[in-house]
Short mmCIF file of C-alpha atoms in Angstrom, two decimals:
data_model
loop_
_atom_site.label_atom_id
_atom_site.label_comp_id
_atom_site.label_asym_id
_atom_site.label_seq_id
_atom_site.Cartn_x
_atom_site.Cartn_y
_atom_site.Cartn_z
CA MET A 1 -38.06 -49.74 -116.67
CA ARG A 2 -36.91 -46.46 -114.21
CA PRO A 3 -33.55 -45.76 -115.66
CA ASN A 4 -30.35 -46.76 -112.92
CA ARG A 5 -28.95 -42.86 -111.88
CA LEU A 6 -25.19 -44.32 -111.68
CA ARG A 7 -25.51 -45.47 -115.26
CA GLU A 8 -26.70 -42.39 -116.79
CA LEU A 9 -24.51 -40.08 -114.78
CA PHE A 10 -21.87 -43.06 -116.09
CA ALA A 11 -22.61 -42.41 -119.55
CA ALA A 12 -22.58 -38.27 -119.49
CA ARG A 13 -19.21 -38.72 -117.90
CA GLN A 14 -20.24 -37.55 -114.24
CA THR A 15 -19.65 -37.64 -111.45
CA ALA A 16 -22.55 -39.64 -109.03
CA LEU A 17 -22.87 -38.76 -105.51
CA GLY A 18 -24.00 -41.37 -102.80
CA GLY A 19 -25.03 -41.46 -99.35
CA TRP A 20 -24.51 -44.55 -96.67
CA CYS A 21 -26.79 -45.53 -94.30
CA SER A 22 -25.27 -47.30 -91.18
CA ILE A 23 -27.39 -46.66 -88.52
CA ASN A 24 -30.65 -48.76 -88.58
CA SER A 25 -33.96 -46.31 -88.83
CA PRO A 26 -35.68 -45.99 -91.84
CA TYR A 27 -36.57 -42.05 -91.11
CA ALA A 28 -32.56 -41.72 -91.47
CA ALA A 29 -32.58 -43.26 -94.71
CA GLU A 30 -35.46 -41.20 -95.80
CA LEU A 31 -33.19 -37.76 -94.29
CA MET A 32 -30.42 -39.12 -96.35
CA GLY A 33 -32.43 -39.78 -99.51
CA HIS A 34 -33.76 -36.16 -99.18
CA SER A 35 -30.08 -34.69 -99.18
CA GLY A 36 -29.17 -34.50 -102.58
CA PHE A 37 -27.27 -37.66 -103.52
CA ASP A 38 -27.85 -39.44 -106.57
CA ALA A 39 -28.16 -42.46 -104.59
CA VAL A 40 -27.93 -43.92 -101.62
CA VAL A 41 -26.60 -47.28 -99.76
CA VAL A 42 -28.34 -49.05 -96.99
CA ASP A 43 -25.26 -50.92 -95.38
CA LEU A 44 -25.62 -54.67 -94.09
CA GLN A 45 -21.66 -55.58 -93.72
CA HIS A 46 -20.93 -53.50 -90.95
CA GLY A 47 -24.24 -51.42 -90.20
CA PRO A 48 -25.60 -53.36 -87.45
CA LEU A 49 -28.67 -54.06 -89.69
CA TYR A 50 -30.26 -56.88 -91.10
CA LEU A 51 -32.70 -57.98 -93.96
CA ASP A 52 -35.63 -57.04 -92.42
CA ALA A 53 -34.46 -53.62 -91.35
CA ALA A 54 -33.26 -53.11 -94.76
CA VAL A 55 -36.55 -53.43 -96.58
CA PRO A 56 -38.01 -50.14 -95.11
CA MET A 57 -34.83 -48.35 -95.53
CA LEU A 58 -35.02 -48.82 -98.91
CA GLN A 59 -38.78 -48.54 -99.29
CA ALA A 60 -37.84 -45.28 -97.59
CA ILE A 61 -35.15 -44.37 -99.58
CA SER A 62 -37.59 -44.95 -102.83
CA ALA A 63 -39.82 -42.53 -101.74
CA THR A 64 -37.16 -39.86 -102.53
CA GLY A 65 -34.87 -38.44 -105.27
CA ALA A 66 -32.06 -40.44 -104.53
CA MET A 67 -31.75 -44.17 -106.15
CA PRO A 68 -31.91 -46.96 -103.22
CA MET A 69 -29.01 -49.30 -103.52
CA ALA A 70 -27.31 -52.14 -100.45
CA ARG A 71 -24.29 -53.32 -99.36
CA CYS A 72 -23.99 -57.44 -99.05
CA SER A 73 -22.57 -58.65 -95.81
CA ALA A 74 -20.84 -60.99 -98.30
CA ASN A 75 -20.95 -62.64 -101.49
CA LEU A 76 -24.58 -64.44 -100.59
CA PHE A 77 -26.54 -65.53 -103.18
CA PHE A 78 -29.48 -65.59 -101.25
CA GLU A 79 -29.08 -61.75 -99.50
CA ILE A 80 -28.35 -60.72 -102.18
CA ASN A 81 -31.35 -61.75 -104.31
CA LYS A 82 -33.61 -60.67 -101.40
CA LEU A 83 -31.80 -57.64 -101.47
CA LEU A 84 -32.87 -57.23 -105.19
CA ASP A 85 -36.18 -58.26 -105.04
CA ALA A 86 -36.85 -55.49 -102.23
CA GLY A 87 -35.84 -53.18 -104.56
CA ALA A 88 -32.05 -52.18 -104.58
CA TYR A 89 -31.05 -50.78 -107.53
CA GLY A 90 -27.55 -51.69 -106.91
CA ILE A 91 -25.36 -54.07 -104.87
CA VAL A 92 -22.08 -53.47 -103.66
CA CYS A 93 -20.31 -57.11 -102.74
CA PRO A 94 -17.42 -56.72 -100.09
CA MET A 95 -14.20 -58.77 -99.74
CA ILE A 96 -14.35 -59.77 -104.47
CA ASP A 97 -10.84 -61.06 -104.34
CA THR A 98 -10.53 -63.12 -107.49
CA ALA A 99 -12.48 -63.84 -111.00
CA GLU A 100 -14.49 -66.52 -109.48
CA ASP A 101 -15.91 -64.00 -106.35
CA ALA A 102 -16.59 -61.66 -109.16
CA ARG A 103 -18.26 -64.23 -111.22
CA ALA A 104 -20.63 -65.73 -108.61
CA PHE A 105 -22.04 -62.37 -107.07
CA VAL A 106 -22.46 -61.53 -110.63
CA SER A 107 -24.70 -64.69 -111.15
CA ALA A 108 -26.19 -63.62 -108.03
CA CYS A 109 -27.34 -60.63 -109.89
CA ARG A 110 -28.31 -61.59 -112.99
CA TYR A 111 -31.74 -63.26 -114.06
CA PRO A 112 -30.34 -66.82 -116.45
CA PRO A 113 -29.47 -67.12 -119.35
CA ALA A 114 -26.96 -64.61 -117.90
CA GLY A 115 -27.03 -65.32 -114.19
CA THR A 116 -28.89 -67.52 -111.26
CA ARG A 117 -30.78 -65.41 -109.94
CA SER A 118 -33.93 -66.39 -108.74
CA PHE A 119 -37.35 -64.72 -109.82
CA GLY A 120 -39.44 -62.87 -107.78
CA PRO A 121 -39.22 -59.14 -107.20
CA THR A 122 -41.30 -58.12 -104.76
CA ARG A 123 -40.52 -54.84 -104.42
CA GLY A 124 -38.35 -54.72 -107.59
CA VAL A 125 -41.24 -54.11 -109.62
CA LEU A 126 -42.84 -51.46 -107.36
CA TYR A 127 -40.10 -49.28 -107.53
CA GLY A 128 -38.36 -50.06 -110.99
CA GLY A 129 -41.84 -51.69 -112.91
CA ASP A 130 -43.78 -53.23 -115.16
CA ASP A 131 -41.17 -54.21 -117.25
CA TYR A 132 -38.32 -54.96 -114.49
CA PHE A 133 -37.54 -58.55 -115.92
CA LYS A 134 -37.09 -57.71 -119.09
CA HIS A 135 -34.69 -54.63 -118.09
CA ALA A 136 -33.02 -56.17 -114.80
CA ASN A 137 -30.27 -57.85 -115.99
CA GLY A 138 -28.86 -54.50 -117.91
CA THR A 139 -30.34 -52.02 -115.75
CA ILE A 140 -28.72 -53.21 -111.78
CA VAL A 141 -25.53 -52.20 -111.36
CA ALA A 142 -22.87 -54.94 -109.50
CA TYR A 143 -20.07 -53.37 -107.89
CA GLY A 144 -17.53 -55.70 -106.28
CA MET A 145 -15.22 -54.50 -102.79
CA VAL A 146 -10.99 -54.66 -103.95
CA GLU A 147 -9.85 -54.34 -100.24
CA THR A 148 -7.47 -57.17 -100.00
CA PRO A 149 -4.18 -58.06 -100.99
CA GLN A 150 -5.67 -60.85 -103.10
CA GLY A 151 -7.87 -58.98 -104.39
CA LEU A 152 -5.46 -56.32 -105.29
CA ALA A 153 -3.23 -58.80 -106.76
CA ASN A 154 -6.50 -59.82 -108.76
CA LEU A 155 -7.60 -56.63 -110.13
CA GLU A 156 -6.76 -57.09 -113.98
CA ALA A 157 -9.25 -60.32 -114.21
CA ILE A 158 -11.61 -59.03 -112.18
CA CYS A 159 -12.09 -56.06 -113.63
CA ALA A 160 -12.34 -58.22 -117.04
CA VAL A 161 -15.37 -59.98 -115.58
CA GLU A 162 -18.02 -59.41 -117.83
CA GLY A 163 -21.57 -57.95 -116.27
CA LEU A 164 -19.62 -56.65 -113.42
CA ASP A 165 -20.29 -53.29 -113.48
CA GLY A 166 -17.65 -51.62 -111.78
CA VAL A 167 -14.48 -51.56 -108.06
CA PHE A 168 -15.49 -50.37 -105.05
CA VAL A 169 -12.84 -49.30 -103.04
CA GLY A 170 -13.35 -49.59 -99.46
CA PRO A 171 -9.76 -47.67 -98.59
CA SER A 172 -8.95 -48.31 -94.28
CA ASP A 173 -9.01 -52.12 -95.29
CA LEU A 174 -7.23 -51.56 -98.68
CA SER A 175 -4.60 -50.09 -96.40
CA LEU A 176 -4.87 -52.60 -94.51
CA ALA A 177 -4.15 -54.69 -96.78
CA LEU A 178 -0.81 -51.92 -98.23
CA GLY A 179 0.29 -52.68 -94.44
CA VAL A 180 -0.75 -48.82 -93.09
CA SER A 181 -3.37 -47.30 -90.92
CA PRO A 182 -6.85 -48.11 -91.46
CA THR A 183 -7.23 -44.48 -91.07
CA PRO A 184 -6.91 -43.48 -94.87
CA ARG A 185 -4.21 -40.92 -96.06
CA TRP A 186 -5.28 -40.99 -99.01
CA ARG A 187 -2.44 -38.10 -100.29
CA ASP A 188 0.65 -40.47 -99.09
CA SER A 189 2.09 -43.73 -100.55
CA PRO A 190 1.39 -46.36 -101.11
CA LEU A 191 -2.40 -45.48 -100.66
CA ALA A 192 -2.65 -42.67 -103.14
CA GLU A 193 -1.06 -44.67 -106.33
CA THR A 194 -2.95 -47.98 -105.37
CA LEU A 195 -5.86 -45.69 -105.22
CA ALA A 196 -4.49 -44.23 -109.16
CA LYS A 197 -3.84 -47.85 -110.14
CA ILE A 198 -7.74 -49.23 -109.12
CA LEU A 199 -9.24 -46.17 -111.14
CA ALA A 200 -7.15 -46.60 -113.85
CA THR A 201 -7.57 -50.10 -114.81
CA THR A 202 -11.16 -50.18 -114.13
CA HIS A 203 -12.00 -47.39 -116.62
CA ALA A 204 -9.61 -49.28 -119.28
CA ALA A 205 -11.98 -52.49 -119.04
CA GLY A 206 -14.67 -49.76 -119.03
CA LYS A 207 -15.95 -49.79 -115.86
CA MET A 208 -16.89 -47.58 -113.21
CA ALA A 209 -14.84 -46.89 -110.30
CA GLY A 210 -16.25 -46.02 -106.78
CA ILE A 211 -15.09 -45.29 -103.61
CA PHE A 212 -16.50 -44.20 -99.47
CA CYS A 213 -14.76 -41.23 -98.58
CA VAL A 214 -14.21 -40.29 -94.68
CA SER A 215 -13.95 -36.75 -95.17
CA VAL A 216 -15.10 -33.86 -98.04
CA ASP A 217 -11.62 -33.41 -98.51
CA PHE A 218 -11.19 -37.03 -99.73
CA ALA A 219 -13.97 -36.75 -101.31
CA VAL A 220 -13.37 -33.82 -103.42
CA ASP A 221 -9.94 -35.59 -104.51
CA MET A 222 -11.35 -38.63 -105.59
CA LYS A 223 -13.74 -36.36 -107.66
CA ARG A 224 -11.03 -34.84 -109.39
CA LEU A 225 -9.13 -37.79 -109.64
CA GLY A 226 -11.93 -39.37 -111.96
CA TYR A 227 -14.39 -41.69 -109.83
CA ASP A 228 -17.27 -41.96 -111.11
CA PHE A 229 -19.54 -42.90 -107.76
CA VAL A 230 -17.83 -40.84 -104.76
CA VAL A 231 -19.82 -41.87 -101.33
CA LEU A 232 -19.42 -38.60 -98.77
CA SER A 233 -19.16 -40.87 -95.41
CA ASN A 234 -22.20 -42.22 -93.30
CA ASP A 235 -25.46 -41.55 -91.45
CA ALA A 236 -23.55 -41.96 -87.89
CA ALA A 237 -20.46 -39.89 -88.90
CA LEU A 238 -22.41 -37.11 -90.09
CA LEU A 239 -24.65 -36.80 -87.10
CA ARG A 240 -21.83 -37.30 -84.73
CA GLY A 241 -19.45 -34.70 -86.63
CA ALA A 242 -22.52 -31.89 -86.64
CA ALA A 243 -23.12 -32.65 -83.01
CA GLN A 244 -19.69 -32.79 -81.96
CA GLN A 245 -19.14 -29.34 -83.95
CA TRP A 246 -22.21 -27.88 -82.55
CA VAL A 247 -21.60 -28.92 -78.75
CA GLY A 248 -17.96 -27.56 -79.34
CA ALA A 249 -19.19 -23.96 -80.62
CA LEU A 250 -21.15 -24.23 -77.08
CA ARG A 251 -18.29 -25.04 -74.94
#
């Protein structure tokens, strides 16, 4: 089976760089895949796209050097199964608030006896290889998002769930959970201390820590801090930022 790039980099103690697709476009996904990222995530939670749009985007990423991943809209068994069957090599699941949430998420990602995923990897076999079923449980990565007061309170219990590969931080929702502006002020209290705590707790459990960053400075700081999977904004923000910069220069 094709190896998982995030697992390889984590084992080598190297940071994985991630791209993020919120634009409903296979072409945009393909462009992101050719931009040098180790993995590209198709966002079904906040991106204006659903399963029918996600499949061709995963196909487009699969034709590049980046590993295809997806963020599901919620902790939904059927959606997670469909995204994995469509060839996603990793799932980021929002709003993991309890160990029970984490166990349900992991179960949806793993074939029996480790979980309850149904067999039918239509594109998974095409991307992963003919021995997909034999190795899928140990290859696919499952990232649970901790971004609420309840999730923070249950962080250690969530990290202790067997089969959960990592914790992923959504800094805007995490900021709201801490009672501050959703525009992340990652160098200030209380967000700075919370990001460090999540990282330390995740690593103490032997798991990966990922984070979505809204700027290059934010991403550089999180890489230096030790986060294992650093996502640099999303396609829409990158497009808007480049357009504004060029228009501003010409004005």
